[in-house]
mmCIF file of C-alpha atoms in Angstrom:
data_model
loop_
_atom_site.group_PDB
_atom_site.id
_atom_site.type_symbol
_atom_site.label_atom_id
_atom_site.label_comp_id
_atom_site.label_asym_id
_atom_site.label_seq_id
_atom_site.Cartn_x
_atom_site.Cartn_y
_atom_site.Cartn_z
ATOM 1 C CA UNK A 22 3.092 179.617 -74.172
ATOM 2 C CA UNK A 23 -0.712 180.716 -74.768
ATOM 3 C CA UNK A 24 -3.607 180.766 -71.536
ATOM 4 C CA UNK A 25 -4.813 177.414 -72.721
ATOM 5 C CA UNK A 26 -2.050 175.819 -72.863
ATOM 6 C CA UNK A 27 -1.171 176.685 -69.813
ATOM 7 C CA UNK A 28 -4.342 175.850 -68.611
ATOM 8 C CA UNK A 29 -3.717 172.395 -69.569
ATOM 9 C CA UNK A 30 0.132 171.472 -68.750
ATOM 10 C CA UNK A 31 -1.060 172.743 -65.347
ATOM 11 C CA UNK A 32 -4.358 170.379 -64.553
ATOM 12 C CA UNK A 33 -1.922 167.277 -65.748
ATOM 13 C CA UNK A 34 0.972 168.231 -63.482
ATOM 14 C CA UNK A 35 -1.888 168.112 -60.885
ATOM 15 C CA UNK A 36 -3.071 165.462 -61.423
ATOM 16 C CA UNK A 37 0.529 163.341 -61.968
ATOM 17 C CA UNK A 38 0.641 164.402 -58.329
ATOM 18 C CA UNK A 39 -2.502 163.081 -57.140
ATOM 19 C CA UNK A 40 -1.561 159.222 -59.098
ATOM 20 C CA UNK A 41 1.687 159.891 -57.081
ATOM 21 C CA UNK A 42 -0.161 160.612 -53.684
ATOM 22 C CA UNK A 43 -2.339 158.244 -53.850
ATOM 23 C CA UNK A 44 -1.606 155.013 -55.674
ATOM 24 C CA UNK A 45 -4.201 152.626 -55.318
ATOM 25 C CA UNK A 46 -6.060 155.538 -57.506
ATOM 26 C CA UNK A 47 -3.745 154.308 -60.417
ATOM 27 C CA UNK A 48 -4.386 150.597 -60.092
ATOM 28 C CA UNK A 49 -8.316 148.511 -59.139
ATOM 29 C CA UNK A 50 -7.812 147.082 -55.796
ATOM 30 C CA UNK A 51 -8.059 143.394 -55.305
ATOM 31 C CA UNK A 52 -7.630 142.644 -51.915
ATOM 32 C CA UNK A 53 -7.656 139.175 -50.579
ATOM 33 C CA UNK A 54 -8.005 138.466 -47.270
ATOM 34 C CA UNK A 55 -5.754 135.453 -45.017
ATOM 35 C CA UNK A 56 -5.902 133.964 -41.737
ATOM 36 C CA UNK A 57 -7.786 132.117 -38.487
ATOM 37 C CA UNK A 58 -10.638 133.133 -36.427
ATOM 38 C CA UNK A 59 -9.443 136.490 -35.480
ATOM 39 C CA UNK A 60 -9.852 137.352 -39.269
ATOM 40 C CA UNK A 61 -12.800 135.396 -39.808
ATOM 41 C CA UNK A 62 -15.088 137.241 -37.441
ATOM 42 C CA UNK A 63 -15.203 134.671 -35.018
ATOM 43 C CA UNK A 64 -16.680 136.448 -31.883
ATOM 44 C CA UNK A 65 -19.116 139.293 -33.736
ATOM 45 C CA UNK A 66 -22.165 136.385 -33.828
ATOM 46 C CA UNK A 67 -22.810 137.191 -37.399
ATOM 47 C CA UNK A 68 -21.553 134.872 -40.222
ATOM 48 C CA UNK A 69 -22.549 134.128 -43.749
ATOM 49 C CA UNK A 70 -24.058 130.811 -44.306
ATOM 50 C CA UNK A 71 -22.025 129.846 -46.985
ATOM 51 C CA UNK A 72 -18.790 129.657 -44.672
ATOM 52 C CA UNK A 73 -19.536 126.487 -43.255
ATOM 53 C CA UNK A 74 -17.430 126.426 -40.076
ATOM 54 C CA UNK A 75 -15.377 129.202 -41.052
ATOM 55 C CA UNK A 76 -17.140 131.851 -39.000
ATOM 56 C CA UNK A 77 -16.694 133.874 -41.909
ATOM 57 C CA UNK A 78 -18.996 137.239 -41.523
ATOM 58 C CA UNK A 79 -19.762 140.841 -42.363
ATOM 59 C CA UNK A 80 -18.489 142.086 -39.713
ATOM 60 C CA UNK A 81 -14.986 140.894 -39.472
ATOM 61 C CA UNK A 82 -12.800 143.547 -39.622
ATOM 62 C CA UNK A 83 -11.527 142.210 -43.565
ATOM 63 C CA UNK A 84 -14.872 142.944 -44.351
ATOM 64 C CA UNK A 85 -15.394 145.838 -42.523
ATOM 65 C CA UNK A 86 -12.852 147.164 -44.345
ATOM 66 C CA UNK A 87 -13.854 146.150 -48.056
ATOM 67 C CA UNK A 88 -17.510 147.867 -47.336
ATOM 68 C CA UNK A 89 -15.782 151.248 -46.504
ATOM 69 C CA UNK A 90 -13.453 151.549 -49.317
ATOM 70 C CA UNK A 91 -14.901 149.945 -52.448
ATOM 71 C CA UNK A 92 -12.272 147.678 -53.814
ATOM 72 C CA UNK A 93 -12.157 145.801 -57.347
ATOM 73 C CA UNK A 94 -12.635 142.909 -55.671
ATOM 74 C CA UNK A 95 -13.344 140.943 -52.336
ATOM 75 C CA UNK A 96 -12.556 137.674 -51.062
ATOM 76 C CA UNK A 97 -12.633 136.132 -47.571
ATOM 77 C CA UNK A 98 -10.987 132.930 -46.888
ATOM 78 C CA UNK A 99 -9.809 133.498 -43.141
ATOM 79 C CA UNK A 100 -11.142 130.145 -41.784
ATOM 80 C CA UNK A 101 -11.811 129.303 -37.737
ATOM 81 C CA UNK A 102 -9.059 127.504 -36.436
ATOM 82 C CA UNK A 103 -6.703 127.860 -39.291
ATOM 83 C CA UNK A 104 -2.882 126.880 -38.048
ATOM 84 C CA UNK A 105 -0.045 128.285 -40.853
ATOM 85 C CA UNK A 106 -0.450 124.910 -43.054
ATOM 86 C CA UNK A 107 -4.106 125.613 -43.871
ATOM 87 C CA UNK A 108 -3.157 129.253 -44.193
ATOM 88 C CA UNK A 109 -0.857 128.188 -46.820
ATOM 89 C CA UNK A 110 -3.737 126.130 -48.574
ATOM 90 C CA UNK A 111 -6.224 130.077 -48.372
ATOM 91 C CA UNK A 112 -3.213 131.362 -50.477
ATOM 92 C CA UNK A 113 -4.044 129.118 -52.962
ATOM 93 C CA UNK A 114 -6.702 131.793 -53.976
ATOM 94 C CA UNK A 115 -3.775 134.625 -54.815
ATOM 95 C CA UNK A 116 -2.855 135.334 -57.928
ATOM 96 C CA UNK A 117 -0.733 137.686 -59.800
ATOM 97 C CA UNK A 118 -3.397 140.361 -59.822
ATOM 98 C CA UNK A 119 -3.878 140.684 -55.730
ATOM 99 C CA UNK A 120 -2.478 143.702 -55.306
ATOM 100 C CA UNK A 121 -3.307 143.680 -51.010
ATOM 101 C CA UNK A 122 -3.795 140.603 -48.987
ATOM 102 C CA UNK A 123 -3.989 140.639 -45.286
ATOM 103 C CA UNK A 124 -3.374 137.715 -42.996
ATOM 104 C CA UNK A 125 -3.416 136.634 -39.385
ATOM 105 C CA UNK A 126 -2.772 133.467 -38.009
ATOM 106 C CA UNK A 127 0.147 132.022 -36.027
ATOM 107 C CA UNK A 128 -1.981 131.315 -32.581
ATOM 108 C CA UNK A 129 -4.144 128.053 -33.451
ATOM 109 C CA UNK A 130 0.423 126.608 -34.183
ATOM 110 C CA UNK A 131 0.772 128.702 -30.607
ATOM 111 C CA UNK A 132 -1.923 125.810 -28.917
ATOM 112 C CA UNK A 133 -4.047 129.158 -27.965
ATOM 113 C CA UNK A 134 -7.094 127.105 -27.678
ATOM 114 C CA UNK A 135 -4.866 125.224 -24.910
ATOM 115 C CA UNK A 136 -3.952 127.626 -23.139
ATOM 116 C CA UNK A 137 -7.458 128.796 -22.114
ATOM 117 C CA UNK A 138 -8.518 125.449 -21.696
ATOM 118 C CA UNK A 139 -5.581 124.760 -19.363
ATOM 119 C CA UNK A 140 -5.629 128.493 -17.315
ATOM 120 C CA UNK A 141 -8.855 127.988 -17.257
ATOM 121 C CA UNK A 142 -9.483 124.682 -15.485
ATOM 122 C CA UNK A 143 -5.827 123.823 -13.850
ATOM 123 C CA UNK A 144 -4.371 125.711 -11.377
ATOM 124 C CA UNK A 145 -1.943 128.721 -11.506
ATOM 125 C CA UNK A 146 1.010 127.055 -11.796
ATOM 126 C CA UNK A 147 -0.595 124.989 -14.304
ATOM 127 C CA UNK A 148 -1.353 127.803 -16.888
ATOM 128 C CA UNK A 149 1.465 129.709 -16.743
ATOM 129 C CA UNK A 150 3.563 126.284 -17.601
ATOM 130 C CA UNK A 151 0.783 125.701 -20.214
ATOM 131 C CA UNK A 152 1.900 129.666 -21.223
ATOM 132 C CA UNK A 153 5.665 128.755 -20.695
ATOM 133 C CA UNK A 154 5.969 125.900 -23.385
ATOM 134 C CA UNK A 155 3.609 128.337 -26.221
ATOM 135 C CA UNK A 156 5.666 130.627 -25.979
ATOM 136 C CA UNK A 157 9.131 128.252 -26.257
ATOM 137 C CA UNK A 158 7.064 127.664 -29.698
ATOM 138 C CA UNK A 159 6.431 130.507 -30.703
ATOM 139 C CA UNK A 160 10.089 131.567 -29.920
ATOM 140 C CA UNK A 161 12.040 128.207 -31.527
ATOM 141 C CA UNK A 162 9.116 126.984 -34.245
ATOM 142 C CA UNK A 163 6.651 129.513 -35.008
ATOM 143 C CA UNK A 164 8.980 131.623 -36.817
ATOM 144 C CA UNK A 165 9.487 129.115 -40.023
ATOM 145 C CA UNK A 166 6.071 128.234 -39.847
ATOM 146 C CA UNK A 167 4.898 132.008 -40.642
ATOM 147 C CA UNK A 168 8.611 132.636 -43.042
ATOM 148 C CA UNK A 169 6.901 129.628 -45.360
ATOM 149 C CA UNK A 170 3.242 131.076 -45.385
ATOM 150 C CA UNK A 171 5.100 134.143 -46.467
ATOM 151 C CA UNK A 172 7.107 133.424 -48.463
ATOM 152 C CA UNK A 173 3.802 131.793 -50.394
ATOM 153 C CA UNK A 174 2.114 134.306 -50.170
ATOM 154 C CA UNK A 175 4.794 136.589 -51.748
ATOM 155 C CA UNK A 176 5.011 133.625 -55.062
ATOM 156 C CA UNK A 177 1.695 133.751 -55.769
ATOM 157 C CA UNK A 178 1.007 138.044 -55.377
ATOM 158 C CA UNK A 179 4.570 139.014 -56.200
ATOM 159 C CA UNK A 180 2.867 142.788 -56.397
ATOM 160 C CA UNK A 181 1.155 142.088 -53.829
ATOM 161 C CA UNK A 182 0.935 144.629 -50.165
ATOM 162 C CA UNK A 183 1.001 141.654 -47.467
ATOM 163 C CA UNK A 184 -0.752 142.957 -44.258
ATOM 164 C CA UNK A 185 0.304 141.068 -41.349
ATOM 165 C CA UNK A 186 -2.419 141.649 -38.492
ATOM 166 C CA UNK A 187 -1.048 140.464 -34.762
ATOM 167 C CA UNK A 188 -3.185 139.627 -31.701
ATOM 168 C CA UNK A 189 -4.128 141.911 -28.372
ATOM 169 C CA UNK A 190 -3.904 141.096 -24.938
ATOM 170 C CA UNK A 191 -6.157 139.378 -23.110
ATOM 171 C CA UNK A 192 -6.660 140.714 -20.334
ATOM 172 C CA UNK A 193 -6.295 143.884 -18.105
ATOM 173 C CA UNK A 194 -4.528 143.164 -14.780
ATOM 174 C CA UNK A 195 -5.404 144.378 -12.096
ATOM 175 C CA UNK A 196 -8.848 145.010 -13.759
ATOM 176 C CA UNK A 197 -12.592 144.992 -12.376
ATOM 177 C CA UNK A 198 -13.471 141.563 -12.431
ATOM 178 C CA UNK A 199 -14.010 139.854 -9.667
ATOM 179 C CA UNK A 200 -14.540 136.467 -10.130
ATOM 180 C CA UNK A 201 -13.143 133.810 -13.037
ATOM 181 C CA UNK A 202 -9.491 133.664 -14.001
ATOM 182 C CA UNK A 203 -6.373 134.910 -11.141
ATOM 183 C CA UNK A 204 -4.979 137.721 -11.897
ATOM 184 C CA UNK A 205 -2.140 135.027 -12.127
ATOM 185 C CA UNK A 206 -3.402 133.345 -15.483
ATOM 186 C CA UNK A 207 -3.900 136.494 -16.974
ATOM 187 C CA UNK A 208 -0.861 137.750 -15.875
ATOM 188 C CA UNK A 209 0.649 134.505 -17.943
ATOM 189 C CA UNK A 210 -1.993 134.822 -21.302
ATOM 190 C CA UNK A 211 -1.607 138.176 -21.568
ATOM 191 C CA UNK A 212 2.317 137.227 -21.569
ATOM 192 C CA UNK A 213 1.795 134.636 -24.313
ATOM 193 C CA UNK A 214 -0.078 137.688 -26.443
ATOM 194 C CA UNK A 215 3.520 139.658 -25.801
ATOM 195 C CA UNK A 216 5.422 136.362 -27.291
ATOM 196 C CA UNK A 217 3.618 136.127 -30.189
ATOM 197 C CA UNK A 218 3.118 139.883 -31.331
ATOM 198 C CA UNK A 219 7.640 139.521 -30.778
ATOM 199 C CA UNK A 220 7.886 136.364 -33.468
ATOM 200 C CA UNK A 221 4.840 137.263 -36.184
ATOM 201 C CA UNK A 222 6.627 141.668 -36.189
ATOM 202 C CA UNK A 223 10.187 140.334 -36.728
ATOM 203 C CA UNK A 224 8.927 137.098 -39.200
ATOM 204 C CA UNK A 225 6.729 139.915 -41.261
ATOM 205 C CA UNK A 226 9.286 142.180 -41.589
ATOM 206 C CA UNK A 227 11.848 140.138 -42.287
ATOM 207 C CA UNK A 228 9.579 139.069 -45.248
ATOM 208 C CA UNK A 229 9.047 143.290 -46.525
ATOM 209 C CA UNK A 230 5.540 143.788 -45.498
ATOM 210 C CA UNK A 231 3.525 145.173 -43.454
ATOM 211 C CA UNK A 232 2.869 144.582 -39.280
ATOM 212 C CA UNK A 233 -0.154 145.629 -37.516
ATOM 213 C CA UNK A 234 0.142 145.462 -33.146
ATOM 214 C CA UNK A 235 -3.255 145.757 -32.511
ATOM 215 C CA UNK A 236 -1.773 145.897 -28.390
ATOM 216 C CA UNK A 237 -2.100 149.888 -28.255
ATOM 217 C CA UNK A 238 -5.487 149.881 -30.169
ATOM 218 C CA UNK A 239 -6.922 147.260 -27.461
ATOM 219 C CA UNK A 240 -4.888 148.754 -24.409
ATOM 220 C CA UNK A 241 -8.104 149.982 -21.930
ATOM 221 C CA UNK A 242 -10.527 147.573 -23.751
ATOM 222 C CA UNK A 243 -9.573 144.040 -22.582
ATOM 223 C CA UNK A 244 -11.590 141.699 -20.732
ATOM 224 C CA UNK A 245 -12.082 143.568 -16.983
ATOM 225 C CA UNK A 246 -10.747 146.967 -18.780
ATOM 226 C CA UNK A 247 -15.024 148.994 -18.856
ATOM 227 C CA UNK A 248 -15.494 148.179 -21.492
ATOM 228 C CA UNK A 249 -14.611 145.287 -23.746
ATOM 229 C CA UNK A 250 -14.096 144.524 -27.277
ATOM 230 C CA UNK A 251 -13.627 140.263 -26.617
ATOM 231 C CA UNK A 252 -15.359 138.205 -25.083
ATOM 232 C CA UNK A 253 -14.630 136.508 -21.755
ATOM 233 C CA UNK A 254 -16.392 133.107 -21.211
ATOM 234 C CA UNK A 255 -19.130 132.669 -24.244
ATOM 235 C CA UNK A 256 -21.883 130.679 -26.142
ATOM 236 C CA UNK A 257 -21.631 129.150 -27.902
ATOM 237 C CA UNK A 258 -18.253 128.862 -26.430
ATOM 238 C CA UNK A 259 -16.051 128.752 -29.684
ATOM 239 C CA UNK A 260 -16.656 132.784 -29.647
ATOM 240 C CA UNK A 261 -14.649 132.290 -26.288
ATOM 241 C CA UNK A 262 -12.026 134.979 -26.397
ATOM 242 C CA UNK A 263 -12.387 136.041 -29.996
ATOM 243 C CA UNK A 264 -12.723 140.220 -30.430
ATOM 244 C CA UNK A 265 -16.044 141.257 -30.207
ATOM 245 C CA UNK A 266 -17.992 143.433 -32.972
ATOM 246 C CA UNK A 267 -16.552 146.619 -31.475
ATOM 247 C CA UNK A 268 -13.615 144.449 -31.133
ATOM 248 C CA UNK A 269 -13.419 144.422 -34.765
ATOM 249 C CA UNK A 270 -14.953 147.836 -35.582
ATOM 250 C CA UNK A 271 -13.484 149.872 -33.038
ATOM 251 C CA UNK A 272 -9.754 148.171 -32.709
ATOM 252 C CA UNK A 273 -8.735 145.913 -35.928
ATOM 253 C CA UNK A 274 -10.597 148.425 -38.649
ATOM 254 C CA UNK A 275 -8.528 151.610 -37.215
ATOM 255 C CA UNK A 276 -5.674 149.632 -36.629
ATOM 256 C CA UNK A 277 -5.649 148.255 -40.384
ATOM 257 C CA UNK A 278 -6.706 151.927 -41.889
ATOM 258 C CA UNK A 279 -4.428 153.522 -40.341
ATOM 259 C CA UNK A 280 -1.481 151.429 -42.438
ATOM 260 C CA UNK A 281 -3.827 151.030 -45.567
ATOM 261 C CA UNK A 282 -5.993 154.134 -45.495
#
């Protein structure tokens, strides 16, 4: 073989190896983010005016990933307050060309806001009872709703890589807070997060999707830890109990990158 031909063959082979090792380089990434307030960025305090009550913002983890990775296209339709039925509607933005989807939903279906309200104003037992109701819902009703969401996503974008993100534990127990909710209430709320994890993780796996469990990423950064990545009771009140800017930048974003790069 002539030297020139040999060099050309080596270059061609190397290019093929690189393409196999990094499939994303072979095709432009068309990314759509679906989900609720955790995905929209509520809690970061910075929102796109055009998103209205959905409270989508540039400091949410989908937007942060897109800003760093520069996909060919990026669209977030995540919306504060979204439930599984709303995310099925959001999935109408998906197409066959969409090849990356992130989705986060389930907390509102299980009654997250009502749990927090009951635990804030009720007794320890009231809180435990309401959390147990939410956990029963997560175990018995939520799986079917999530399956519908995931099946819809797959039908709209058959070739997409789909990444499902979970929810952190809210409180460190025991923690540094000496006012507010009791440790009994805090532990109950955390058990609700664990119940959501069990259901969402199982349904994502059944659908063949990647699942990102962020509980480990937020360990040591819960409310009542030494460095909070979540808002406690805040103003505006709707931002309460959501990831703050650090929660998206240092919690969710690295967790997402660990799966999709």
